[in-house]
Amino acid sequence: MAVQRTLVLLKPDAVQRGLVGAILSRFESKGLKLLGLKLRQFEPSVFEAHYEPHKSKPFYPGLVKYMTSAPVVALALEGVDAIEVVRNMMGATNSRKAAPGTIRGDLGMSFSSNLVHGSDSPESAQRELALFFGDARELVNWSPVATPWIYNVAEELA
Ligand code: UDP
Ligand code: MG
């Protein structure tokens, strides 16, 4: 159990389909703390770096093209075990196979255009947050008043 930060991207299909609010609302309602939020049509170089671990895969060029085809929304989220919590909320990569109740399972039909990205490890989170929120001042340190109602502070945040 550790407080973690993670990078979430609402991908071009989420923005084009008008699902930014619906998806952001799920993370907000879950109790994840929003530290950063940015809408931008990023340069290809940003996604080439972001998806560098997939560089050798056949889908890599198409993936970079898709991610630059419209704006994306980048979110920095924080919470206890936030990386795993977000991954579970996203569902399987193939939206057609993603479990109902997950973002992809409820809102999508595509393998590749699958609405959302979430960091998959603490190392990825650190690397990806630096890419999309390079200046540390872009992440806002604030104290949600609901924190003691979202967590058992003595057990989970001590
Ligand atoms: N992707 C794709 N074809 C594939 C595998 C992945 O288009 O065969 C895309 C898809 O958008 C996916 C992203 O590449 O979300 C990154 O792949 P990864 O396996 O890391 O899936 P994720 O972590 O996003 O579930
Ligand atoms: Mg991944």
PDB file of C-alpha atoms and ligand atoms in Angstrom:
ATOM      1  CA  MET A   1       0.000   0.000   0.000  1.00  0.00           C
ATOM      2  CA  ALA A   2       1.597   3.235  -1.126  1.00  0.00           C
ATOM      3  CA  VAL A   3       0.445   6.612  -2.353  1.00  0.00           C
ATOM      4  CA  GLN A   4       1.271   6.653  -6.068  1.00  0.00           C
ATOM      5  CA  ARG A   5       0.979   9.048  -8.955  1.00  0.00           C
ATOM      6  CA  THR A   6      -0.019   7.860 -12.410  1.00  0.00           C
ATOM      7  CA  LEU A   7      -0.444   9.288 -15.894  1.00  0.00           C
ATOM      8  CA  VAL A   8      -3.783   8.855 -17.633  1.00  0.00           C
ATOM      9  CA  LEU A   9      -4.457   9.882 -21.220  1.00  0.00           C
ATOM     10  CA  LEU A  10      -7.951  10.320 -22.608  1.00  0.00           C
ATOM     11  CA  LYS A  11      -7.138   9.361 -26.169  1.00  0.00           C
ATOM     12  CA  PRO A  12      -8.319  11.103 -29.380  1.00  0.00           C
ATOM     13  CA  ASP A  13     -11.397   8.872 -29.680  1.00  0.00           C
ATOM     14  CA  ALA A  14     -12.491   9.836 -26.145  1.00  0.00           C
ATOM     15  CA  VAL A  15     -12.181  13.531 -27.009  1.00  0.00           C
ATOM     16  CA  GLN A  16     -13.858  13.191 -30.422  1.00  0.00           C
ATOM     17  CA  ARG A  17     -16.722  11.154 -28.973  1.00  0.00           C
ATOM     18  CA  GLY A  18     -17.393  13.670 -26.217  1.00  0.00           C
ATOM     19  CA  LEU A  19     -16.497  11.212 -23.459  1.00  0.00           C
ATOM     20  CA  VAL A  20     -13.948  13.362 -21.600  1.00  0.00           C
ATOM     21  CA  GLY A  21     -16.433  14.309 -18.887  1.00  0.00           C
ATOM     22  CA  ALA A  22     -17.808  10.784 -18.483  1.00  0.00           C
ATOM     23  CA  ILE A  23     -14.354   9.226 -18.127  1.00  0.00           C
ATOM     24  CA  LEU A  24     -12.922  11.971 -15.905  1.00  0.00           C
ATOM     25  CA  SER A  25     -16.003  11.665 -13.721  1.00  0.00           C
ATOM     26  CA  ARG A  26     -15.261   7.990 -13.062  1.00  0.00           C
ATOM     27  CA  PHE A  27     -11.772   8.769 -11.761  1.00  0.00           C
ATOM     28  CA  GLU A  28     -13.061  11.702  -9.715  1.00  0.00           C
ATOM     29  CA  SER A  29     -15.928   9.681  -8.222  1.00  0.00           C
ATOM     30  CA  LYS A  30     -13.596   6.804  -7.423  1.00  0.00           C
ATOM     31  CA  GLY A  31     -11.660   9.095  -5.082  1.00  0.00           C
ATOM     32  CA  LEU A  32      -8.497   9.616  -7.082  1.00  0.00           C
ATOM     33  CA  LYS A  33      -6.969  13.037  -6.555  1.00  0.00           C
ATOM     34  CA  LEU A  34      -6.534  15.200  -9.653  1.00  0.00           C
ATOM     35  CA  LEU A  35      -3.102  16.840  -9.671  1.00  0.00           C
ATOM     36  CA  GLY A  36      -2.869  17.909 -13.305  1.00  0.00           C
ATOM     37  CA  LEU A  37      -5.111  18.232 -16.363  1.00  0.00           C
ATOM     38  CA  LYS A  38      -4.163  19.319 -19.875  1.00  0.00           C
ATOM     39  CA  LEU A  39      -5.889  19.278 -23.300  1.00  0.00           C
ATOM     40  CA  ARG A  40      -3.494  19.400 -26.228  1.00  0.00           C
ATOM     41  CA  GLN A  41      -2.811  18.002 -29.680  1.00  0.00           C
ATOM     42  CA  PHE A  42       0.728  16.851 -28.923  1.00  0.00           C
ATOM     43  CA  GLU A  43       3.623  16.520 -31.375  1.00  0.00           C
ATOM     44  CA  PRO A  44       4.415  13.025 -32.749  1.00  0.00           C
ATOM     45  CA  SER A  45       7.732  13.137 -30.869  1.00  0.00           C
ATOM     46  CA  VAL A  46       5.851  13.084 -27.544  1.00  0.00           C
ATOM     47  CA  PHE A  47       4.072   9.827 -28.418  1.00  0.00           C
ATOM     48  CA  GLU A  48       7.177   8.336 -30.029  1.00  0.00           C
ATOM     49  CA  ALA A  49       8.815   8.770 -26.614  1.00  0.00           C
ATOM     50  CA  HIS A  50       5.717   7.768 -24.642  1.00  0.00           C
ATOM     51  CA  TYR A  51       5.320   4.493 -26.579  1.00  0.00           C
ATOM     52  CA  GLU A  52       9.079   3.868 -26.883  1.00  0.00           C
ATOM     53  CA  PRO A  53       8.712   0.443 -25.176  1.00  0.00           C
ATOM     54  CA  HIS A  54       6.479  -0.574 -28.152  1.00  0.00           C
ATOM     55  CA  LYS A  55       8.869   0.797 -30.779  1.00  0.00           C
ATOM     56  CA  SER A  56       9.593  -2.595 -32.371  1.00  0.00           C
ATOM     57  CA  LYS A  57       5.908  -3.613 -32.590  1.00  0.00           C
ATOM     58  CA  PRO A  58       4.091  -3.544 -35.952  1.00  0.00           C
ATOM     59  CA  PHE A  59       1.328  -1.331 -34.537  1.00  0.00           C
ATOM     60  CA  TYR A  60       3.732   1.418 -33.360  1.00  0.00           C
ATOM     61  CA  PRO A  61       3.555   3.763 -36.419  1.00  0.00           C
ATOM     62  CA  GLY A  62      -0.251   3.544 -36.526  1.00  0.00           C
ATOM     63  CA  LEU A  63      -0.410   4.115 -32.790  1.00  0.00           C
ATOM     64  CA  VAL A  64       1.609   7.335 -33.003  1.00  0.00           C
ATOM     65  CA  LYS A  65      -0.566   8.483 -35.924  1.00  0.00           C
ATOM     66  CA  TYR A  66      -3.777   7.767 -33.989  1.00  0.00           C
ATOM     67  CA  MET A  67      -2.556   9.562 -30.862  1.00  0.00           C
ATOM     68  CA  THR A  68      -1.717  12.703 -32.856  1.00  0.00           C
ATOM     69  CA  SER A  69      -4.900  12.667 -34.951  1.00  0.00           C
ATOM     70  CA  ALA A  70      -6.887  14.830 -32.495  1.00  0.00           C
ATOM     71  CA  PRO A  71      -6.364  16.379 -29.059  1.00  0.00           C
ATOM     72  CA  VAL A  72      -5.840  14.199 -26.015  1.00  0.00           C
ATOM     73  CA  VAL A  73      -6.413  15.019 -22.361  1.00  0.00           C
ATOM     74  CA  ALA A  74      -3.542  14.218 -19.996  1.00  0.00           C
ATOM     75  CA  LEU A  75      -4.361  13.669 -16.336  1.00  0.00           C
ATOM     76  CA  ALA A  76      -2.039  13.246 -13.381  1.00  0.00           C
ATOM     77  CA  LEU A  77      -3.835  11.285 -10.671  1.00  0.00           C
ATOM     78  CA  GLU A  78      -2.813  10.336  -7.144  1.00  0.00           C
ATOM     79  CA  GLY A  79      -4.049   7.788  -4.643  1.00  0.00           C
ATOM     80  CA  VAL A  80      -3.194   4.675  -2.680  1.00  0.00           C
ATOM     81  CA  ASP A  81      -2.144   2.033  -5.242  1.00  0.00           C
ATOM     82  CA  ALA A  82      -3.323   4.460  -7.935  1.00  0.00           C
ATOM     83  CA  ILE A  83      -1.487   2.666 -10.764  1.00  0.00           C
ATOM     84  CA  GLU A  84      -3.300  -0.638 -10.240  1.00  0.00           C
ATOM     85  CA  VAL A  85      -6.608   1.060  -9.430  1.00  0.00           C
ATOM     86  CA  VAL A  86      -6.546   2.951 -12.739  1.00  0.00           C
ATOM     87  CA  ARG A  87      -5.464  -0.112 -14.748  1.00  0.00           C
ATOM     88  CA  ASN A  88      -8.371  -2.085 -13.290  1.00  0.00           C
ATOM     89  CA  MET A  89     -10.792   0.736 -14.090  1.00  0.00           C
ATOM     90  CA  MET A  90      -9.567   0.833 -17.731  1.00  0.00           C
ATOM     91  CA  GLY A  91     -10.164  -2.845 -18.503  1.00  0.00           C
ATOM     92  CA  ALA A  92      -8.454  -5.070 -21.062  1.00  0.00           C
ATOM     93  CA  THR A  93      -6.700  -3.481 -24.048  1.00  0.00           C
ATOM     94  CA  ASN A  94      -9.252  -4.928 -26.476  1.00  0.00           C
ATOM     95  CA  SER A  95     -12.414  -2.981 -25.624  1.00  0.00           C
ATOM     96  CA  ARG A  96     -14.604  -5.775 -27.032  1.00  0.00           C
ATOM     97  CA  LYS A  97     -13.170  -8.135 -24.413  1.00  0.00           C
ATOM     98  CA  ALA A  98     -12.909  -5.634 -21.555  1.00  0.00           C
ATOM     99  CA  ALA A  99     -15.175  -6.482 -18.639  1.00  0.00           C
ATOM    100  CA  PRO A 100     -18.445  -4.584 -18.225  1.00  0.00           C
ATOM    101  CA  GLY A 101     -17.996  -1.943 -15.558  1.00  0.00           C
ATOM    102  CA  THR A 102     -14.609  -0.900 -16.924  1.00  0.00           C
ATOM    103  CA  ILE A 103     -14.133   2.208 -19.050  1.00  0.00           C
ATOM    104  CA  ARG A 104     -13.240   0.241 -22.182  1.00  0.00           C
ATOM    105  CA  GLY A 105     -15.832  -2.424 -21.417  1.00  0.00           C
ATOM    106  CA  ASP A 106     -18.630   0.097 -21.039  1.00  0.00           C
ATOM    107  CA  LEU A 107     -17.717   2.701 -23.638  1.00  0.00           C
ATOM    108  CA  GLY A 108     -15.705   1.134 -26.458  1.00  0.00           C
ATOM    109  CA  MET A 109     -15.694  -1.416 -29.273  1.00  0.00           C
ATOM    110  CA  SER A 110     -12.111  -1.176 -30.564  1.00  0.00           C
ATOM    111  CA  PHE A 111      -8.788  -2.848 -29.781  1.00  0.00           C
ATOM    112  CA  SER A 112      -6.586   0.008 -30.946  1.00  0.00           C
ATOM    113  CA  SER A 113      -8.880   3.019 -30.402  1.00  0.00           C
ATOM    114  CA  ASN A 114      -9.506   2.128 -26.794  1.00  0.00           C
ATOM    115  CA  LEU A 115     -10.220   5.496 -25.181  1.00  0.00           C
ATOM    116  CA  VAL A 116      -7.718   5.568 -22.356  1.00  0.00           C
ATOM    117  CA  HIS A 117      -4.102   5.049 -21.322  1.00  0.00           C
ATOM    118  CA  GLY A 118      -2.810   4.413 -17.814  1.00  0.00           C
ATOM    119  CA  SER A 119       0.766   3.878 -16.639  1.00  0.00           C
ATOM    120  CA  ASP A 120       1.530   0.215 -15.943  1.00  0.00           C
ATOM    121  CA  SER A 121       4.267   0.488 -13.265  1.00  0.00           C
ATOM    122  CA  PRO A 122       5.852   3.056 -10.927  1.00  0.00           C
ATOM    123  CA  GLU A 123       8.779   3.373 -13.370  1.00  0.00           C
ATOM    124  CA  SER A 124       6.449   4.001 -16.336  1.00  0.00           C
ATOM    125  CA  ALA A 125       4.416   6.471 -14.295  1.00  0.00           C
ATOM    126  CA  GLN A 126       7.479   8.514 -13.414  1.00  0.00           C
ATOM    127  CA  ARG A 127       8.725   8.514 -17.018  1.00  0.00           C
ATOM    128  CA  GLU A 128       5.305   9.326 -18.518  1.00  0.00           C
ATOM    129  CA  LEU A 129       4.415  12.044 -16.006  1.00  0.00           C
ATOM    130  CA  ALA A 130       7.702  13.764 -16.853  1.00  0.00           C
ATOM    131  CA  LEU A 131       6.778  13.631 -20.560  1.00  0.00           C
ATOM    132  CA  PHE A 132       3.326  15.189 -20.231  1.00  0.00           C
ATOM    133  CA  PHE A 133       3.854  17.368 -17.148  1.00  0.00           C
ATOM    134  CA  GLY A 134       7.518  18.228 -17.561  1.00  0.00           C
ATOM    135  CA  ASP A 135       7.414  21.266 -15.320  1.00  0.00           C
ATOM    136  CA  ALA A 136       6.748  20.144 -11.721  1.00  0.00           C
ATOM    137  CA  ARG A 137       4.749  23.334 -11.168  1.00  0.00           C
ATOM    138  CA  GLU A 138       2.073  21.967 -13.508  1.00  0.00           C
ATOM    139  CA  LEU A 139       1.118  19.440 -10.826  1.00  0.00           C
ATOM    140  CA  VAL A 140      -0.941  21.063  -8.085  1.00  0.00           C
ATOM    141  CA  ASN A 141      -0.427  20.043  -4.486  1.00  0.00           C
ATOM    142  CA  TRP A 142      -3.714  20.476  -2.708  1.00  0.00           C
ATOM    143  CA  SER A 143      -5.644  18.804   0.100  1.00  0.00           C
ATOM    144  CA  PRO A 144      -9.091  17.478  -0.872  1.00  0.00           C
ATOM    145  CA  VAL A 145     -11.446  17.944   2.085  1.00  0.00           C
ATOM    146  CA  ALA A 146     -12.933  14.503   1.338  1.00  0.00           C
ATOM    147  CA  THR A 147      -9.661  12.608   1.928  1.00  0.00           C
ATOM    148  CA  PRO A 148     -10.600  11.419   5.471  1.00  0.00           C
ATOM    149  CA  TRP A 149     -13.908  10.170   4.040  1.00  0.00           C
ATOM    150  CA  ILE A 150     -12.330   8.407   1.094  1.00  0.00           C
ATOM    151  CA  TYR A 151      -9.664   6.630   3.188  1.00  0.00           C
ATOM    152  CA  ASN A 152      -9.240   5.373   6.714  1.00  0.00           C
ATOM    153  CA  VAL A 153      -6.409   7.820   7.391  1.00  0.00           C
ATOM    154  CA  ALA A 154      -4.864   5.904  10.336  1.00  0.00           C
ATOM    155  CA  GLU A 155      -4.851   2.593   8.472  1.00  0.00           C
ATOM    156  CA  GLU A 156      -4.163   3.657   4.901  1.00  0.00           C
ATOM    157  CA  LEU A 157      -2.407   7.011   4.884  1.00  0.00           C
ATOM    158  CA  ALA A 158      -0.226   6.839   8.009  1.00  0.00           C
TER     159      ALA A 158
HETATM  160  N1  UDP B   1      -2.338  -1.319 -29.618  1.00  0.00           N
HETATM  161  C1  UDP B   1      -2.752  -1.591 -30.899  1.00  0.00           C
HETATM  162  N2  UDP B   1      -2.612  -2.856 -31.399  1.00  0.00           N
HETATM  163  C2  UDP B   1      -2.088  -3.875 -30.654  1.00  0.00           C
HETATM  164  C3  UDP B   1      -1.688  -3.602 -29.334  1.00  0.00           C
HETATM  165  C4  UDP B   1      -1.817  -2.320 -28.852  1.00  0.00           C
HETATM  166  O1  UDP B   1      -3.218  -0.694 -31.597  1.00  0.00           O
HETATM  167  O2  UDP B   1      -1.998  -5.012 -31.148  1.00  0.00           O
HETATM  168  C5  UDP B   1      -2.446   0.051 -29.097  1.00  0.00           C
HETATM  169  C6  UDP B   1      -3.648   0.253 -28.171  1.00  0.00           C
HETATM  170  O3  UDP B   1      -4.131   1.577 -28.371  1.00  0.00           O
HETATM  171  C7  UDP B   1      -3.015   0.096 -26.799  1.00  0.00           C
HETATM  172  C8  UDP B   1      -1.639   0.721 -27.021  1.00  0.00           C
HETATM  173  O4  UDP B   1      -1.284   0.343 -28.329  1.00  0.00           O
HETATM  174  O5  UDP B   1      -3.753   0.752 -25.788  1.00  0.00           O
HETATM  175  C9  UDP B   1      -0.573   0.281 -26.055  1.00  0.00           C
HETATM  176  O6  UDP B   1      -0.552  -1.117 -25.991  1.00  0.00           O
HETATM  177  P1  UDP B   1      -0.485  -1.883 -24.601  1.00  0.00           P
HETATM  178  O7  UDP B   1      -0.255  -3.320 -24.873  1.00  0.00           O
HETATM  179  O8  UDP B   1       0.517  -1.181 -23.708  1.00  0.00           O
HETATM  180  O9  UDP B   1      -1.979  -1.734 -24.018  1.00  0.00           O
HETATM  181  P2  UDP B   1      -2.573  -0.894 -22.781  1.00  0.00           P
HETATM  182  O10 UDP B   1      -1.506  -0.831 -21.728  1.00  0.00           O
HETATM  183  O11 UDP B   1      -2.950   0.447 -23.315  1.00  0.00           O
HETATM  184  O12 UDP B   1      -3.780  -1.679 -22.350  1.00  0.00           O
HETATM  185 MG    MG B   2       0.516  -0.243 -21.877  1.00  0.00          MG
END
